[in-house]
Coordinates of C-alpha atoms and ligand atoms in Angstrom, one line a residue:
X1 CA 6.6 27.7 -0.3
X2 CA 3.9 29.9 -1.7
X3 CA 0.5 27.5 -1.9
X4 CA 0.2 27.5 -5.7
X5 CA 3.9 26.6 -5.6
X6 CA 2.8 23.5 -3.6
X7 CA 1.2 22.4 -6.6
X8 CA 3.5 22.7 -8.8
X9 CA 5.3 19.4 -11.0
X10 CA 8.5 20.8 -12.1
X11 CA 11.7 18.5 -12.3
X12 CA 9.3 15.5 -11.4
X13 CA 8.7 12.4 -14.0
X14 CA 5.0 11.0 -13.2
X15 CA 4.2 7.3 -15.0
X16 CA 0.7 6.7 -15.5
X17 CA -0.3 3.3 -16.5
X18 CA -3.1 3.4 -19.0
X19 CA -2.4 7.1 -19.5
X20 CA -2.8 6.7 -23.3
X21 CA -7.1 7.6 -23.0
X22 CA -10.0 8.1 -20.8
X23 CA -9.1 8.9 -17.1
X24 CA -5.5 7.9 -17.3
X25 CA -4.9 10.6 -20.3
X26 CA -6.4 13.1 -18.5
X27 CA -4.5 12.5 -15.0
X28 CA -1.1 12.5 -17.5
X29 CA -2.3 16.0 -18.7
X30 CA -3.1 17.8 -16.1
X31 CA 0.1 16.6 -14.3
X32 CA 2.2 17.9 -17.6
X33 CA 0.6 21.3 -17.0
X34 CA 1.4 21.4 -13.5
X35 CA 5.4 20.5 -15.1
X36 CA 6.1 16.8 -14.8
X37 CA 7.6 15.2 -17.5
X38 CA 5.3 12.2 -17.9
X39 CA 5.3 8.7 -19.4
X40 CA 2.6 6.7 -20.6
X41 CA 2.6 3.1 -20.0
X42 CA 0.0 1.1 -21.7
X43 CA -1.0 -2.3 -23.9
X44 CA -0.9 -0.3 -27.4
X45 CA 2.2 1.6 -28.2
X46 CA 0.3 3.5 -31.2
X47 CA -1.8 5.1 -29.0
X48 CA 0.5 5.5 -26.1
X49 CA 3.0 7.2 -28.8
X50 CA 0.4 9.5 -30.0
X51 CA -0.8 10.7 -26.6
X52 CA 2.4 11.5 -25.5
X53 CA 3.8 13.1 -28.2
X54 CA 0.4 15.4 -27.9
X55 CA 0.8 16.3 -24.5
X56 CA 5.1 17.2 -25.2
X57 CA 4.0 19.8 -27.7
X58 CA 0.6 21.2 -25.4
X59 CA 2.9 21.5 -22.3
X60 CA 6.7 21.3 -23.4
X61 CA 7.0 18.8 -20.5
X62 CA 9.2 15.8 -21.3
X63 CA 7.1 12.6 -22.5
X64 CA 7.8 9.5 -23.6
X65 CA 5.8 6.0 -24.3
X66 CA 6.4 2.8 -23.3
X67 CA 4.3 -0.5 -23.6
X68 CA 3.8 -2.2 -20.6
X69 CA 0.7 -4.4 -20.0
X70 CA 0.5 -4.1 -16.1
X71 CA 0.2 -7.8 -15.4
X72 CA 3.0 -8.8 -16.7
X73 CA 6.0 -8.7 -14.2
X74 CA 8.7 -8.2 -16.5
X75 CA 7.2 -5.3 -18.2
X76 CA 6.1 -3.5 -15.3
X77 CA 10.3 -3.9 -14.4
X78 CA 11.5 -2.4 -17.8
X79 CA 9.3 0.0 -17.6
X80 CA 10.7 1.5 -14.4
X81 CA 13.7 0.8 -16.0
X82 CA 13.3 2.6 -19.1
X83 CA 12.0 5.8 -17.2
X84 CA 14.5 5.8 -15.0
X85 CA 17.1 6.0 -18.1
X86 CA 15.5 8.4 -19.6
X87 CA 14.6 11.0 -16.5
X88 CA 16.4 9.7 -13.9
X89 CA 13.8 8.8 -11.5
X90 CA 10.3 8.4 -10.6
X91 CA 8.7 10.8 -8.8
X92 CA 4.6 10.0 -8.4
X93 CA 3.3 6.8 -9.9
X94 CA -0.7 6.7 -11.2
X95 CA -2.0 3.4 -11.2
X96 CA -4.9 4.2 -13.3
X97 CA -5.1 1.2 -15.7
X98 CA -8.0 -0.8 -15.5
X99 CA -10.9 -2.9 -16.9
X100 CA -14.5 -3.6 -15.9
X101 CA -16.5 -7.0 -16.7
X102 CA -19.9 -6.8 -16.5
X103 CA -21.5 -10.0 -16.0
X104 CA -23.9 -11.6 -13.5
X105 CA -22.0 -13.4 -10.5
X106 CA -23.8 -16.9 -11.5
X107 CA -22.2 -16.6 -14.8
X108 CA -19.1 -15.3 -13.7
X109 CA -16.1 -17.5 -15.0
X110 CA -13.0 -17.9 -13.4
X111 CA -11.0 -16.1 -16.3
X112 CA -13.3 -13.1 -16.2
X113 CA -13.0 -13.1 -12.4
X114 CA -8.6 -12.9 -12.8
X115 CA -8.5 -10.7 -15.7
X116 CA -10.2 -8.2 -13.5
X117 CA -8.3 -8.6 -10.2
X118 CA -5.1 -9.6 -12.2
X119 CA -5.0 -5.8 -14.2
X120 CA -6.6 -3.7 -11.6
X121 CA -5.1 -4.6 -8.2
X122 CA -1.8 -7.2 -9.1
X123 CA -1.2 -4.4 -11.8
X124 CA -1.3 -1.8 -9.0
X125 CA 0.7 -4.3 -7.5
X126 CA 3.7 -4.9 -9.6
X127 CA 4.0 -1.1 -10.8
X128 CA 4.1 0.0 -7.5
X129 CA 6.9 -2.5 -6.3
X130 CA 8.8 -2.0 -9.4
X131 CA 8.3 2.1 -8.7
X132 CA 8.4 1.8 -5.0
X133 CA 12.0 0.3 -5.7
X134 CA 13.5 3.1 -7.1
X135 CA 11.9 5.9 -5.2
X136 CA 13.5 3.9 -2.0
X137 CA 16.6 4.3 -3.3
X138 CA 15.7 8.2 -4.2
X139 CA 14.3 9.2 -0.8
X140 CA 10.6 9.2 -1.8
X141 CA 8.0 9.6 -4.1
X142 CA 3.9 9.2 -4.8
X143 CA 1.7 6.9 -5.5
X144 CA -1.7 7.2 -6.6
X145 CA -4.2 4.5 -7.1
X146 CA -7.3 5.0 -9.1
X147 CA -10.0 3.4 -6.8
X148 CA -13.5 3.6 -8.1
X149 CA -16.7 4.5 -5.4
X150 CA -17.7 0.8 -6.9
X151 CA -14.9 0.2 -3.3
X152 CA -17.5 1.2 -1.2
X153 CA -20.9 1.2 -3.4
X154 CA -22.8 -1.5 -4.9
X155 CA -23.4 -0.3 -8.3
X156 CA -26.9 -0.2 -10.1
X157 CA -28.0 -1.6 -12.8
X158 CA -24.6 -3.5 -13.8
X159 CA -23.0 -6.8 -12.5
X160 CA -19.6 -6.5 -11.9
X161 CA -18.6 -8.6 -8.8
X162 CA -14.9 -8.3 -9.5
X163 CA -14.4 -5.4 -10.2
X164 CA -15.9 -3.9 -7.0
X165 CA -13.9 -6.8 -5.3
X166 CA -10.8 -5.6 -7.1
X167 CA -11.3 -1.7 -6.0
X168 CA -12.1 -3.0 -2.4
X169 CA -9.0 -4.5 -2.5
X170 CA -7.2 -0.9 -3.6
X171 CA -8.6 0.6 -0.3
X172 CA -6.8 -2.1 1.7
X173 CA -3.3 -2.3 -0.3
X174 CA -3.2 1.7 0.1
X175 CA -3.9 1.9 3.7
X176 CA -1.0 -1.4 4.1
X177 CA 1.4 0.4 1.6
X178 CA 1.0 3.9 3.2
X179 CA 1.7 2.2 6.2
X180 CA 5.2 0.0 5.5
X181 CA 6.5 2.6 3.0
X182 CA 5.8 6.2 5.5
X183 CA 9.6 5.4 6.8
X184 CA 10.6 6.0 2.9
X185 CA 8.9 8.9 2.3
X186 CA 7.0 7.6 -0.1
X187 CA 3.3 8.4 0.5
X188 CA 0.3 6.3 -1.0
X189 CA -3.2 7.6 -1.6
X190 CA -6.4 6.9 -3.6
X191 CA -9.1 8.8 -5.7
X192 CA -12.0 7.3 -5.9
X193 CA -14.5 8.6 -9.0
X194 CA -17.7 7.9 -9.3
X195 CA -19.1 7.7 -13.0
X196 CA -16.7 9.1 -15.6
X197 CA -17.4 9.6 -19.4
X198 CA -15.1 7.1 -20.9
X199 CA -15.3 4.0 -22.6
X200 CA -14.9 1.9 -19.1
X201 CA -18.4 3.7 -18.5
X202 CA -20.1 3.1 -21.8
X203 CA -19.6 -0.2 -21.1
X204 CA -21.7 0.2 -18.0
X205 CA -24.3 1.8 -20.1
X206 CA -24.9 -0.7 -22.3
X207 CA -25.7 -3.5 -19.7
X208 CA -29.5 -1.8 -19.5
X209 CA -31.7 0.8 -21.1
X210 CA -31.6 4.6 -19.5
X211 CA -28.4 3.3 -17.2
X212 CA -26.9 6.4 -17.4
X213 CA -30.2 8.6 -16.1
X214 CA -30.5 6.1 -13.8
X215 CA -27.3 6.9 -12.4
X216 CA -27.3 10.9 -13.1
X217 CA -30.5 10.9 -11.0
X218 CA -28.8 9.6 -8.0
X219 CA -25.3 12.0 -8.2
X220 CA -26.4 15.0 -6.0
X221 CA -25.0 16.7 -9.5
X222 CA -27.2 15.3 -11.5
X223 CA -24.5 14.1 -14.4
X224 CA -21.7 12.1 -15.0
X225 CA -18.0 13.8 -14.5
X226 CA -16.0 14.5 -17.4
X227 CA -12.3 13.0 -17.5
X228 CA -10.7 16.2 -17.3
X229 CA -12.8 17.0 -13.9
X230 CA -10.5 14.2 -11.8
X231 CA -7.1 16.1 -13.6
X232 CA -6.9 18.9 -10.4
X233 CA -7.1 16.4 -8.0
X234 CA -5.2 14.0 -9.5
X235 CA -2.2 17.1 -9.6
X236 CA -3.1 17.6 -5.4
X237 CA -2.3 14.1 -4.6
X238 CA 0.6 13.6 -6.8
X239 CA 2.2 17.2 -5.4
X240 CA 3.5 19.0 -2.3
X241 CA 0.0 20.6 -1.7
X242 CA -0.6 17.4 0.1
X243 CA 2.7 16.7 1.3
X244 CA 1.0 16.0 4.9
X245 CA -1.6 13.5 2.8
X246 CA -1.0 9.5 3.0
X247 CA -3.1 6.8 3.5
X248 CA -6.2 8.3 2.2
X249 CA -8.5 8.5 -0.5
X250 CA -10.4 11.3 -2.5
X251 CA -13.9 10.8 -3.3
X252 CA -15.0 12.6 -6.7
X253 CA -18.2 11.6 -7.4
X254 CA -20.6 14.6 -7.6
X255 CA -22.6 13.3 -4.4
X256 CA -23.3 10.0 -5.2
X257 CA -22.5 8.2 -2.2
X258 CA -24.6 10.5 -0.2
X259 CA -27.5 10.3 -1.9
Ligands
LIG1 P1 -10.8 3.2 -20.2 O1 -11.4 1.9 -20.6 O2 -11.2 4.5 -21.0 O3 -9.2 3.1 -20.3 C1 -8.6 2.0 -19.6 C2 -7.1 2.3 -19.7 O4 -6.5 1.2 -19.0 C3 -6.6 2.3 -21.1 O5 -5.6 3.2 -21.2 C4 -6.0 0.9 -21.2 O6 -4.9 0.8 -22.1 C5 -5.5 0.6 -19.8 N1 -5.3 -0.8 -19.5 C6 -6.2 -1.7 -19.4 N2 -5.6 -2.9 -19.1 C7 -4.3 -2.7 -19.1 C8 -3.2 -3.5 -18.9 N3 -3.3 -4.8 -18.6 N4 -2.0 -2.9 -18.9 C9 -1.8 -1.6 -19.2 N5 -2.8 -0.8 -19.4 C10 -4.1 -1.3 -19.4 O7 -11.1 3.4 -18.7 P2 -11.2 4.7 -17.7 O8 -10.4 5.8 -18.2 O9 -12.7 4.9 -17.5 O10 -10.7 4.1 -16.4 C11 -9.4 4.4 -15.9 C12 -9.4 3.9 -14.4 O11 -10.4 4.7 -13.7 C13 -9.7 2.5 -14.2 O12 -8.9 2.0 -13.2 C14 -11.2 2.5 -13.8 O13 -11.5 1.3 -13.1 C15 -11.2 3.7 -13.0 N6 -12.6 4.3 -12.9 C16 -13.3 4.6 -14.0 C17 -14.6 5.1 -13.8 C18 -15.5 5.5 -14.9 O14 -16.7 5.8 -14.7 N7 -15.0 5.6 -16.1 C19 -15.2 5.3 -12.4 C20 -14.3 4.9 -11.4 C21 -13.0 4.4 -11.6 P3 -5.1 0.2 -23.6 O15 -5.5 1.4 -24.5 O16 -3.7 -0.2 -24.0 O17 -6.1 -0.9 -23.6

């Protein structure tokens, strides 16, 4: 194999889960130019629709939409269920969807504190069982977790207890899962970006004046990544290139966490 054939996406069907914007739409584009066919699983079926339907006539890749909030069992089921009707398998699964909640640990409640872990590490959770299932019985497969530097960072100027607890917790179910599901070829790794223009950030800008200089003066860079910048990597992980790759995560964050 040549090493841009490595990279290549053809004949594989990639799910992301909150493909239909920000990060998660970019990650389901670049992987349609590299040749997946791609589904979008997300809360809003409008938007999911829309997004896919985009990306089949950018790319002439296969798409299709299917809602699926990723904390609910059941849905995270038929939507495996529904892919695997429609393209036979699943080859790489993104676990990209995610929410932040910004509030101060002493005001913290209880709900805030689930909703967090509940969508960004029991959602990785249940779509990667319900996945992980299938590519058993298909000799293999991918799975990506969108971790966050927040894993290993304290973040400044925001308050967001659980969501850095959630990513944390991303680190350790990748490193486990790597781990149990290496015998089924299945291979498990994270990327990890730092701050990313989308609306997950803008809420992180609005928690104090000038957050994001604050944080563009601590990336060696000097400026926040755009959503399209994670897409290559994203289409390393999820392809042959790093066939040799598990248990591991990426760090894309223009030098923050050396500053
Ligand atoms: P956005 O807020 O732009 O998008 C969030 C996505 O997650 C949407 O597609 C949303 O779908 C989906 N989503 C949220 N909850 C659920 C749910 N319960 N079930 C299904 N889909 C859901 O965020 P980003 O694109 O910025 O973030 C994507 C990922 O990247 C997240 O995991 C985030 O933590 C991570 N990340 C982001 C960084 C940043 O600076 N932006 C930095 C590091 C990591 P819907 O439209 O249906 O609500």
């Amino acid at each position: 194999m040549t090493v841009l054939n490595a990279f290549k996406l053809d004949d594989r069907t990639a799910v992301v889960t909150g493909g239909n914007r920000g990060i998660g739409r970019a990650i389901a584009n670049a992987l349609a130019e590299a040749g997946a066919d791609i589904v979008i699983a997300n809360r809003n079926p409008e938007s999911g629709e829309a997004t896919a339907d985009e990306i089949a006539s950018a790319t002439g890749v296969g798409t299709f939409a299917v809602e699926c909030d990723v904390t609910d069992e059941d849905a995270t089921t038929a939507m495996v269920e529904q892919t695997v009707e429609r393209f036979g398998g699943v080859d790489v699964l993104v676990n990209n969807a995610g929410i932040v909640v910004h509030e101060a640990m002493e005001t913290m409640t209880l709900e805030e504190w689930y909703a967090v872990i509940e969508t960004n590490l029991t959602g990785a959770f249940l779509c990667s069982r319900a996945a992980g299932r299938e590519m058993i019985s298909n000799d293999g497969g991918v799975i990506v977790n969108v971790s966050s530097m927040s894993a290993f960072l304290a973040n400044h100027p925001q308050r967001q207890v659980a969501y850095n607890a959630s990513k944390a917790g991303l680190e350790g179910f990748k490193n486990q899962l790597a781990s149990e599901w290496a015998e089924f070829g299945i291979r498990v790794n994270n990327l990890a970006p730092g701050y990313v223009a989308t609306d997950n950030a803008d809420q992180g800008a609005q928690v104090a004046e000038n957050a994001v200089e604050t944080w563009e003066r601590e990336m060696l860079q000097d400026r926040m990544a755009s959503p399209e910048m994670l897409g290559p990597t994203a289409v390393y992980l999820a392809s042959d290139a790093s066939a040799y790759m598990t248990g591991e995560t990426v760090v894309l964050d223009g030098g923050y966490s050396v500053r």
